[in-house]
Amino acid sequence: MIDIKNISKWYGSFQVLTDCTTNIQKGEVVVVCGPSGSGKSTLIKTVNALEPFQKGDIVVDGVSIADPKTDLPKLRSRVGMVFQHFELFPHLSVTENLTLAQIKVLGRSADDAKTRGLKMLERVGLMAHKDKFPGQLSGGQQQRVAIARALSMDPIVMLFDEPTSALDPEMVGEVLDVMVQLANEGMTMMCVTHEMGFAKKVSNRVIFMDAGKIIEDCKKDEFFGNPDARSPRAKEFLSKIL
Ligand code: ADP
Ligand code: MG
């Protein structure tokens, strides 16, 4: 589904990603972890072409991002992204937040967009809040709306960048529950998260990054099961986080 091939990226003279290669199969859940500043956000943003890269290529469902002929807005519309800060439109109701991009980007009718959006809102358990504004919801609820909004676009893959790290601790669980449910339903997911409970429960693979490089890319059981087989940096990271 996603083929990341030898990606390198620089900000000016600073190399933020060095020769990153991995792939994500359809239905796979891959967790990306690593210390702050290691390039996780940058890598995940290259996958839906929010960040350009100078070397390598990423192929999403057969479409090459490096190919200048590729329609990037179209590709982006098929890749759902959920950020740390929910980035809902504060002046729009929950329903309007759910329907706007469906209408503007996918060209759906207002009725179709509403039907689809509310179905996704139901899925994250927030139907009762459809007419509220983001400011009237808790952080956890806003993040669930953000997930419903991304799902309304019928994405072929969902990208998450630390979706729970800005939340109060008591709200982390409700967002992870939605993510676990999505994973169990077979959604292809790439998740930057330090929630190792989530990684252990539903991920297929764990990628560990350090200083812009993919240091580890292995099956979940391998990553958590045998710390001594891990690189010193991954071992140190795991000892701090587990
Ligand atoms: P992570 O998500 O793992 O914390 P990031 O991908 O956000 O890491 O950042 C990786 C590195 O790139 C950091 O050193 C960060 O300071 C740097 N960086 C991120 N965005 C920019 C930018 N727009 N310009 C320059 N440097 C950046
Ligand atoms: Mg980050």
PDB file of C-alpha atoms and ligand atoms in Angstrom:
ATOM      1  CA  MET A   1       0.000   0.000   0.000  1.00  0.00           C
ATOM      2  CA  ILE A   2       2.836   2.373   0.918  1.00  0.00           C
ATOM      3  CA  ASP A   3       6.341   1.894  -0.374  1.00  0.00           C
ATOM      4  CA  ILE A   4       8.904   4.292   1.106  1.00  0.00           C
ATOM      5  CA  LYS A   5      12.074   4.018  -0.943  1.00  0.00           C
ATOM      6  CA  ASN A   6      15.384   5.559   0.154  1.00  0.00           C
ATOM      7  CA  ILE A   7      13.921   8.863   1.290  1.00  0.00           C
ATOM      8  CA  SER A   8      16.352  11.634   2.216  1.00  0.00           C
ATOM      9  CA  LYS A   9      15.332  15.135   3.171  1.00  0.00           C
ATOM     10  CA  TRP A  10      17.166  18.282   4.168  1.00  0.00           C
ATOM     11  CA  TYR A  11      16.055  21.508   5.816  1.00  0.00           C
ATOM     12  CA  GLY A  12      18.713  23.776   4.339  1.00  0.00           C
ATOM     13  CA  SER A  13      21.975  22.064   5.225  1.00  0.00           C
ATOM     14  CA  PHE A  14      20.411  20.013   8.048  1.00  0.00           C
ATOM     15  CA  GLN A  15      19.615  16.456   7.008  1.00  0.00           C
ATOM     16  CA  VAL A  16      16.409  15.469   8.758  1.00  0.00           C
ATOM     17  CA  LEU A  17      15.843  12.097   7.017  1.00  0.00           C
ATOM     18  CA  THR A  18      18.596   9.796   5.823  1.00  0.00           C
ATOM     19  CA  ASP A  19      17.879   6.989   3.393  1.00  0.00           C
ATOM     20  CA  CYS A  20      14.618   5.813   4.982  1.00  0.00           C
ATOM     21  CA  THR A  21      13.172   2.663   3.453  1.00  0.00           C
ATOM     22  CA  THR A  22      10.147   0.667   4.571  1.00  0.00           C
ATOM     23  CA  ASN A  23       6.752  -0.408   3.346  1.00  0.00           C
ATOM     24  CA  ILE A  24       3.292  -0.879   4.722  1.00  0.00           C
ATOM     25  CA  GLN A  25       1.082  -3.648   3.407  1.00  0.00           C
ATOM     26  CA  LYS A  26      -2.675  -3.381   3.081  1.00  0.00           C
ATOM     27  CA  GLY A  27      -4.288  -3.960   6.474  1.00  0.00           C
ATOM     28  CA  GLU A  28      -1.043  -3.599   8.359  1.00  0.00           C
ATOM     29  CA  VAL A  29      -0.690  -1.438  11.477  1.00  0.00           C
ATOM     30  CA  VAL A  30       2.797  -0.003  11.829  1.00  0.00           C
ATOM     31  CA  VAL A  31       3.885   1.987  14.875  1.00  0.00           C
ATOM     32  CA  VAL A  32       6.700   4.518  14.506  1.00  0.00           C
ATOM     33  CA  CYS A  33       8.528   5.497  17.680  1.00  0.00           C
ATOM     34  CA  GLY A  34      11.780   7.126  18.664  1.00  0.00           C
ATOM     35  CA  PRO A  35      13.143  10.089  20.577  1.00  0.00           C
ATOM     36  CA  SER A  36      11.884  13.617  20.077  1.00  0.00           C
ATOM     37  CA  GLY A  37      13.485  15.226  17.035  1.00  0.00           C
ATOM     38  CA  SER A  38      14.301  11.898  15.366  1.00  0.00           C
ATOM     39  CA  GLY A  39      12.219  12.734  12.271  1.00  0.00           C
ATOM     40  CA  LYS A  40       9.004  10.773  12.924  1.00  0.00           C
ATOM     41  CA  SER A  41       6.648  13.649  12.089  1.00  0.00           C
ATOM     42  CA  THR A  42       8.674  14.583   9.049  1.00  0.00           C
ATOM     43  CA  LEU A  43       8.616  11.009   7.744  1.00  0.00           C
ATOM     44  CA  ILE A  44       4.877  10.562   8.216  1.00  0.00           C
ATOM     45  CA  LYS A  45       4.192  13.909   6.549  1.00  0.00           C
ATOM     46  CA  THR A  46       6.190  12.904   3.487  1.00  0.00           C
ATOM     47  CA  VAL A  47       3.755  10.003   3.015  1.00  0.00           C
ATOM     48  CA  ASN A  48       0.870  12.310   2.157  1.00  0.00           C
ATOM     49  CA  ALA A  49       3.129  14.809   0.464  1.00  0.00           C
ATOM     50  CA  LEU A  50       2.754  17.477   3.133  1.00  0.00           C
ATOM     51  CA  GLU A  51       6.572  17.624   3.275  1.00  0.00           C
ATOM     52  CA  PRO A  52       8.651  17.416   0.118  1.00  0.00           C
ATOM     53  CA  PHE A  53      11.800  15.279   0.022  1.00  0.00           C
ATOM     54  CA  GLN A  54      14.910  15.599  -2.126  1.00  0.00           C
ATOM     55  CA  LYS A  55      15.872  11.980  -2.695  1.00  0.00           C
ATOM     56  CA  GLY A  56      14.027   8.704  -3.111  1.00  0.00           C
ATOM     57  CA  ASP A  57      10.345   8.080  -3.761  1.00  0.00           C
ATOM     58  CA  ILE A  58       7.171   7.092  -1.981  1.00  0.00           C
ATOM     59  CA  VAL A  59       4.559   5.094  -3.830  1.00  0.00           C
ATOM     60  CA  VAL A  60       1.069   5.162  -2.312  1.00  0.00           C
ATOM     61  CA  ASP A  61      -1.314   2.607  -3.789  1.00  0.00           C
ATOM     62  CA  GLY A  62       0.679   2.605  -7.019  1.00  0.00           C
ATOM     63  CA  VAL A  63       0.980   6.402  -7.252  1.00  0.00           C
ATOM     64  CA  SER A  64       4.477   7.910  -7.106  1.00  0.00           C
ATOM     65  CA  ILE A  65       4.828  11.104  -5.046  1.00  0.00           C
ATOM     66  CA  ALA A  66       8.113  12.027  -6.747  1.00  0.00           C
ATOM     67  CA  ASP A  67       6.525  11.845 -10.189  1.00  0.00           C
ATOM     68  CA  PRO A  68       5.847  15.478 -11.191  1.00  0.00           C
ATOM     69  CA  LYS A  69       2.760  14.342 -13.108  1.00  0.00           C
ATOM     70  CA  THR A  70       1.084  13.057  -9.927  1.00  0.00           C
ATOM     71  CA  ASP A  71      -1.971  14.961  -8.739  1.00  0.00           C
ATOM     72  CA  LEU A  72      -0.860  15.506  -5.121  1.00  0.00           C
ATOM     73  CA  PRO A  73      -4.130  17.023  -3.814  1.00  0.00           C
ATOM     74  CA  LYS A  74      -5.961  13.974  -5.152  1.00  0.00           C
ATOM     75  CA  LEU A  75      -3.487  11.633  -3.492  1.00  0.00           C
ATOM     76  CA  ARG A  76      -3.735  13.568  -0.221  1.00  0.00           C
ATOM     77  CA  SER A  77      -7.505  13.275  -0.266  1.00  0.00           C
ATOM     78  CA  ARG A  78      -7.136   9.481  -0.086  1.00  0.00           C
ATOM     79  CA  VAL A  79      -4.708   9.495   2.837  1.00  0.00           C
ATOM     80  CA  GLY A  80      -6.302  10.301   6.203  1.00  0.00           C
ATOM     81  CA  MET A  81      -4.162  12.229   8.639  1.00  0.00           C
ATOM     82  CA  VAL A  82      -4.721  12.873  12.330  1.00  0.00           C
ATOM     83  CA  PHE A  83      -2.388  15.242  14.145  1.00  0.00           C
ATOM     84  CA  GLN A  84      -1.437  15.856  17.746  1.00  0.00           C
ATOM     85  CA  HIS A  85      -3.545  19.021  17.800  1.00  0.00           C
ATOM     86  CA  PHE A  86      -6.929  18.177  16.404  1.00  0.00           C
ATOM     87  CA  GLU A  87      -7.079  21.080  13.956  1.00  0.00           C
ATOM     88  CA  LEU A  88     -10.831  21.161  13.697  1.00  0.00           C
ATOM     89  CA  PHE A  89     -12.325  24.381  12.345  1.00  0.00           C
ATOM     90  CA  PRO A  90     -13.395  26.196  15.545  1.00  0.00           C
ATOM     91  CA  HIS A  91     -16.111  28.273  13.857  1.00  0.00           C
ATOM     92  CA  LEU A  92     -17.828  25.250  12.263  1.00  0.00           C
ATOM     93  CA  SER A  93     -20.121  22.747  13.959  1.00  0.00           C
ATOM     94  CA  VAL A  94     -19.053  19.141  14.283  1.00  0.00           C
ATOM     95  CA  THR A  95     -21.274  18.196  11.321  1.00  0.00           C
ATOM     96  CA  GLU A  96     -19.822  21.015   9.201  1.00  0.00           C
ATOM     97  CA  ASN A  97     -16.310  19.928  10.129  1.00  0.00           C
ATOM     98  CA  LEU A  98     -17.186  16.437   8.935  1.00  0.00           C
ATOM     99  CA  THR A  99     -18.705  17.488   5.621  1.00  0.00           C
ATOM    100  CA  LEU A 100     -16.574  20.416   4.383  1.00  0.00           C
ATOM    101  CA  ALA A 101     -13.739  18.504   2.720  1.00  0.00           C
ATOM    102  CA  GLN A 102     -16.080  15.843   1.376  1.00  0.00           C
ATOM    103  CA  ILE A 103     -17.994  18.578  -0.457  1.00  0.00           C
ATOM    104  CA  LYS A 104     -15.028  20.761  -1.479  1.00  0.00           C
ATOM    105  CA  VAL A 105     -12.457  18.082  -2.272  1.00  0.00           C
ATOM    106  CA  LEU A 106     -14.480  15.014  -3.237  1.00  0.00           C
ATOM    107  CA  GLY A 107     -17.370  16.943  -4.790  1.00  0.00           C
ATOM    108  CA  ARG A 108     -20.016  15.094  -2.787  1.00  0.00           C
ATOM    109  CA  SER A 109     -23.472  16.595  -2.387  1.00  0.00           C
ATOM    110  CA  ALA A 110     -24.246  18.135   1.011  1.00  0.00           C
ATOM    111  CA  ASP A 111     -26.691  15.304   1.720  1.00  0.00           C
ATOM    112  CA  ASP A 112     -24.245  12.529   0.835  1.00  0.00           C
ATOM    113  CA  ALA A 113     -21.488  14.219   2.847  1.00  0.00           C
ATOM    114  CA  LYS A 114     -23.762  14.526   5.874  1.00  0.00           C
ATOM    115  CA  THR A 115     -24.877  10.898   5.663  1.00  0.00           C
ATOM    116  CA  ARG A 116     -21.285   9.701   5.448  1.00  0.00           C
ATOM    117  CA  GLY A 117     -20.006  12.111   8.113  1.00  0.00           C
ATOM    118  CA  LEU A 118     -22.680  11.200  10.634  1.00  0.00           C
ATOM    119  CA  LYS A 119     -22.078   7.515  10.036  1.00  0.00           C
ATOM    120  CA  MET A 120     -18.422   8.042  10.966  1.00  0.00           C
ATOM    121  CA  LEU A 121     -19.445  10.183  13.960  1.00  0.00           C
ATOM    122  CA  GLU A 122     -21.583   7.291  15.133  1.00  0.00           C
ATOM    123  CA  ARG A 123     -18.592   5.009  14.737  1.00  0.00           C
ATOM    124  CA  VAL A 124     -16.544   7.108  17.167  1.00  0.00           C
ATOM    125  CA  GLY A 125     -19.516   7.304  19.542  1.00  0.00           C
ATOM    126  CA  LEU A 126     -20.258  11.015  19.293  1.00  0.00           C
ATOM    127  CA  MET A 127     -23.581  11.243  17.473  1.00  0.00           C
ATOM    128  CA  ALA A 128     -25.087  13.189  20.392  1.00  0.00           C
ATOM    129  CA  HIS A 129     -22.595  16.013  19.745  1.00  0.00           C
ATOM    130  CA  LYS A 130     -23.219  16.557  16.039  1.00  0.00           C
ATOM    131  CA  ASP A 131     -24.484  20.130  16.406  1.00  0.00           C
ATOM    132  CA  LYS A 132     -21.880  21.324  18.903  1.00  0.00           C
ATOM    133  CA  PHE A 133     -18.799  23.393  18.154  1.00  0.00           C
ATOM    134  CA  PRO A 134     -15.289  22.047  18.807  1.00  0.00           C
ATOM    135  CA  GLY A 135     -14.820  24.388  21.782  1.00  0.00           C
ATOM    136  CA  GLN A 136     -17.749  22.697  23.535  1.00  0.00           C
ATOM    137  CA  LEU A 137     -16.064  19.282  23.396  1.00  0.00           C
ATOM    138  CA  SER A 138     -13.291  17.776  25.495  1.00  0.00           C
ATOM    139  CA  GLY A 139      -9.880  17.188  23.909  1.00  0.00           C
ATOM    140  CA  GLY A 140     -10.567  13.481  23.589  1.00  0.00           C
ATOM    141  CA  GLN A 141     -13.897  14.131  21.903  1.00  0.00           C
ATOM    142  CA  GLN A 142     -12.313  16.640  19.509  1.00  0.00           C
ATOM    143  CA  GLN A 143      -9.687  14.096  18.540  1.00  0.00           C
ATOM    144  CA  ARG A 144     -12.397  11.499  17.902  1.00  0.00           C
ATOM    145  CA  VAL A 145     -14.186  14.025  15.659  1.00  0.00           C
ATOM    146  CA  ALA A 146     -10.885  14.573  13.832  1.00  0.00           C
ATOM    147  CA  ILE A 147     -10.655  10.809  13.279  1.00  0.00           C
ATOM    148  CA  ALA A 148     -14.275  10.697  12.062  1.00  0.00           C
ATOM    149  CA  ARG A 149     -13.530  13.579   9.705  1.00  0.00           C
ATOM    150  CA  ALA A 150     -10.564  11.738   8.216  1.00  0.00           C
ATOM    151  CA  LEU A 151     -12.632   8.547   7.869  1.00  0.00           C
ATOM    152  CA  SER A 152     -15.412  10.444   6.088  1.00  0.00           C
ATOM    153  CA  MET A 153     -13.045  10.858   3.135  1.00  0.00           C
ATOM    154  CA  ASP A 154     -12.886   7.056   2.646  1.00  0.00           C
ATOM    155  CA  PRO A 155      -9.099   6.942   3.068  1.00  0.00           C
ATOM    156  CA  ILE A 156      -7.089   3.986   1.825  1.00  0.00           C
ATOM    157  CA  VAL A 157      -4.706   4.482   4.744  1.00  0.00           C
ATOM    158  CA  MET A 158      -4.746   6.442   8.009  1.00  0.00           C
ATOM    159  CA  LEU A 159      -1.704   8.289   9.321  1.00  0.00           C
ATOM    160  CA  PHE A 160      -1.562   9.329  12.981  1.00  0.00           C
ATOM    161  CA  ASP A 161       1.040  11.678  14.424  1.00  0.00           C
ATOM    162  CA  GLU A 162       1.016  11.391  18.226  1.00  0.00           C
ATOM    163  CA  PRO A 163      -2.780  11.615  18.374  1.00  0.00           C
ATOM    164  CA  THR A 164      -2.919  11.259  22.159  1.00  0.00           C
ATOM    165  CA  SER A 165       0.122  13.187  23.326  1.00  0.00           C
ATOM    166  CA  ALA A 166      -1.676  16.521  23.755  1.00  0.00           C
ATOM    167  CA  LEU A 167      -4.531  14.960  25.732  1.00  0.00           C
ATOM    168  CA  ASP A 168      -5.137  14.869  29.444  1.00  0.00           C
ATOM    169  CA  PRO A 169      -4.358  11.343  30.669  1.00  0.00           C
ATOM    170  CA  GLU A 170      -7.986  10.430  31.324  1.00  0.00           C
ATOM    171  CA  MET A 171      -8.830  11.045  27.663  1.00  0.00           C
ATOM    172  CA  VAL A 172      -6.093   8.984  26.094  1.00  0.00           C
ATOM    173  CA  GLY A 173      -8.032   5.726  26.428  1.00  0.00           C
ATOM    174  CA  GLU A 174     -11.097   6.822  24.468  1.00  0.00           C
ATOM    175  CA  VAL A 175      -8.962   7.852  21.487  1.00  0.00           C
ATOM    176  CA  LEU A 176      -6.860   4.685  21.619  1.00  0.00           C
ATOM    177  CA  ASP A 177     -10.082   2.639  21.772  1.00  0.00           C
ATOM    178  CA  VAL A 178     -11.188   4.160  18.465  1.00  0.00           C
ATOM    179  CA  MET A 179      -7.774   3.433  16.948  1.00  0.00           C
ATOM    180  CA  VAL A 180      -7.842  -0.168  18.197  1.00  0.00           C
ATOM    181  CA  GLN A 181     -11.312  -0.600  16.699  1.00  0.00           C
ATOM    182  CA  LEU A 182     -10.065   0.765  13.353  1.00  0.00           C
ATOM    183  CA  ALA A 183      -7.068  -1.554  13.416  1.00  0.00           C
ATOM    184  CA  ASN A 184      -9.291  -4.545  14.181  1.00  0.00           C
ATOM    185  CA  GLU A 185     -11.520  -3.620  11.254  1.00  0.00           C
ATOM    186  CA  GLY A 186      -8.527  -3.956   8.940  1.00  0.00           C
ATOM    187  CA  MET A 187      -7.628  -0.312   8.302  1.00  0.00           C
ATOM    188  CA  THR A 188      -4.079   0.222   7.047  1.00  0.00           C
ATOM    189  CA  MET A 189      -2.437   2.467   9.633  1.00  0.00           C
ATOM    190  CA  MET A 190       0.876   4.199  10.212  1.00  0.00           C
ATOM    191  CA  CYS A 191       0.969   5.603  13.747  1.00  0.00           C
ATOM    192  CA  VAL A 192       3.599   7.730  15.384  1.00  0.00           C
ATOM    193  CA  THR A 193       2.943   7.081  19.051  1.00  0.00           C
ATOM    194  CA  HIS A 194       4.656   6.363  22.315  1.00  0.00           C
ATOM    195  CA  GLU A 195       1.658   4.386  23.527  1.00  0.00           C
ATOM    196  CA  MET A 196       3.433   1.066  23.728  1.00  0.00           C
ATOM    197  CA  GLY A 197       0.284  -0.604  25.070  1.00  0.00           C
ATOM    198  CA  PHE A 198      -1.369   0.218  21.757  1.00  0.00           C
ATOM    199  CA  ALA A 199       1.686  -0.990  19.855  1.00  0.00           C
ATOM    200  CA  LYS A 200       1.686  -4.288  21.740  1.00  0.00           C
ATOM    201  CA  LYS A 201      -2.043  -4.796  21.324  1.00  0.00           C
ATOM    202  CA  VAL A 202      -2.654  -4.110  17.653  1.00  0.00           C
ATOM    203  CA  SER A 203       0.479  -3.287  15.709  1.00  0.00           C
ATOM    204  CA  ASN A 204       2.030  -5.706  13.268  1.00  0.00           C
ATOM    205  CA  ARG A 205       5.361  -3.942  13.072  1.00  0.00           C
ATOM    206  CA  VAL A 206       7.369  -1.363  14.966  1.00  0.00           C
ATOM    207  CA  ILE A 207       9.737   1.108  13.355  1.00  0.00           C
ATOM    208  CA  PHE A 208      12.252   2.833  15.610  1.00  0.00           C
ATOM    209  CA  MET A 209      13.861   6.047  14.373  1.00  0.00           C
ATOM    210  CA  ASP A 210      16.870   7.895  15.643  1.00  0.00           C
ATOM    211  CA  ALA A 211      18.532  10.986  14.166  1.00  0.00           C
ATOM    212  CA  GLY A 212      16.597  10.776  10.898  1.00  0.00           C
ATOM    213  CA  LYS A 213      17.275   7.099  10.269  1.00  0.00           C
ATOM    214  CA  ILE A 214      15.157   3.990  10.554  1.00  0.00           C
ATOM    215  CA  ILE A 215      17.217   1.990  13.044  1.00  0.00           C
ATOM    216  CA  GLU A 216      14.777  -0.859  13.652  1.00  0.00           C
ATOM    217  CA  ASP A 217      11.956  -2.176  11.513  1.00  0.00           C
ATOM    218  CA  CYS A 218      10.683  -5.455  12.840  1.00  0.00           C
ATOM    219  CA  LYS A 219       7.701  -7.520  13.864  1.00  0.00           C
ATOM    220  CA  LYS A 220       6.080  -6.412  17.104  1.00  0.00           C
ATOM    221  CA  ASP A 221       7.025  -9.580  18.997  1.00  0.00           C
ATOM    222  CA  GLU A 222      10.604  -9.219  17.904  1.00  0.00           C
ATOM    223  CA  PHE A 223      10.725  -5.580  19.001  1.00  0.00           C
ATOM    224  CA  PHE A 224       9.233  -6.105  22.452  1.00  0.00           C
ATOM    225  CA  GLY A 225      10.226  -9.718  23.007  1.00  0.00           C
ATOM    226  CA  ASN A 226      13.969  -9.569  22.881  1.00  0.00           C
ATOM    227  CA  PRO A 227      15.405  -6.204  23.944  1.00  0.00           C
ATOM    228  CA  ASP A 228      18.937  -7.584  23.907  1.00  0.00           C
ATOM    229  CA  ALA A 229      18.681  -8.107  20.164  1.00  0.00           C
ATOM    230  CA  ARG A 230      17.825  -4.426  19.662  1.00  0.00           C
ATOM    231  CA  SER A 231      20.210  -1.617  18.817  1.00  0.00           C
ATOM    232  CA  PRO A 232      21.622   0.194  21.872  1.00  0.00           C
ATOM    233  CA  ARG A 233      19.518   3.301  21.059  1.00  0.00           C
ATOM    234  CA  ALA A 234      16.281   1.320  20.797  1.00  0.00           C
ATOM    235  CA  LYS A 235      17.112  -0.570  23.963  1.00  0.00           C
ATOM    236  CA  GLU A 236      17.720   2.675  25.826  1.00  0.00           C
ATOM    237  CA  PHE A 237      14.478   4.142  24.461  1.00  0.00           C
ATOM    238  CA  LEU A 238      12.486   1.064  25.469  1.00  0.00           C
ATOM    239  CA  SER A 239      13.984   1.058  28.962  1.00  0.00           C
ATOM    240  CA  LYS A 240      12.760   4.629  29.457  1.00  0.00           C
ATOM    241  CA  ILE A 241       9.304   4.135  28.024  1.00  0.00           C
ATOM    242  CA  LEU A 242       8.208   0.709  29.244  1.00  0.00           C
TER     243      LEU A 242
HETATM  244  P1  ADP B   1       9.930  14.095  15.733  1.00  0.00           P
HETATM  245  O1  ADP B   1       8.534  14.091  15.191  1.00  0.00           O
HETATM  246  O2  ADP B   1      10.555  12.735  15.760  1.00  0.00           O
HETATM  247  O3  ADP B   1      10.008  14.741  17.087  1.00  0.00           O
HETATM  248  P2  ADP B   1      10.461  15.991  13.606  1.00  0.00           P
HETATM  249  O4  ADP B   1      10.219  15.265  12.351  1.00  0.00           O
HETATM  250  O5  ADP B   1       9.393  16.922  14.077  1.00  0.00           O
HETATM  251  O6  ADP B   1      10.845  14.954  14.761  1.00  0.00           O
HETATM  252  O7  ADP B   1      11.791  16.834  13.497  1.00  0.00           O
HETATM  253  C1  ADP B   1      13.027  16.245  13.127  1.00  0.00           C
HETATM  254  C2  ADP B   1      14.102  17.299  13.128  1.00  0.00           C
HETATM  255  O8  ADP B   1      13.873  18.252  12.097  1.00  0.00           O
HETATM  256  C3  ADP B   1      14.204  18.099  14.417  1.00  0.00           C
HETATM  257  O9  ADP B   1      15.558  18.305  14.684  1.00  0.00           O
HETATM  258  C4  ADP B   1      13.513  19.386  14.097  1.00  0.00           C
HETATM  259  O10 ADP B   1      14.028  20.429  14.861  1.00  0.00           O
HETATM  260  C5  ADP B   1      13.814  19.554  12.619  1.00  0.00           C
HETATM  261  N1  ADP B   1      12.753  20.292  11.916  1.00  0.00           N
HETATM  262  C6  ADP B   1      11.452  19.963  11.868  1.00  0.00           C
HETATM  263  N2  ADP B   1      10.741  20.810  11.098  1.00  0.00           N
HETATM  264  C7  ADP B   1      11.641  21.737  10.646  1.00  0.00           C
HETATM  265  C8  ADP B   1      11.557  22.885   9.799  1.00  0.00           C
HETATM  266  N3  ADP B   1      10.388  23.262   9.258  1.00  0.00           N
HETATM  267  N4  ADP B   1      12.703  23.564   9.551  1.00  0.00           N
HETATM  268  C9  ADP B   1      13.869  23.175  10.079  1.00  0.00           C
HETATM  269  N5  ADP B   1      14.022  22.106  10.878  1.00  0.00           N
HETATM  270  C10 ADP B   1      12.934  21.388  11.165  1.00  0.00           C
HETATM  271 MG    MG B   2       6.748  14.708  16.018  1.00  0.00          MG
END
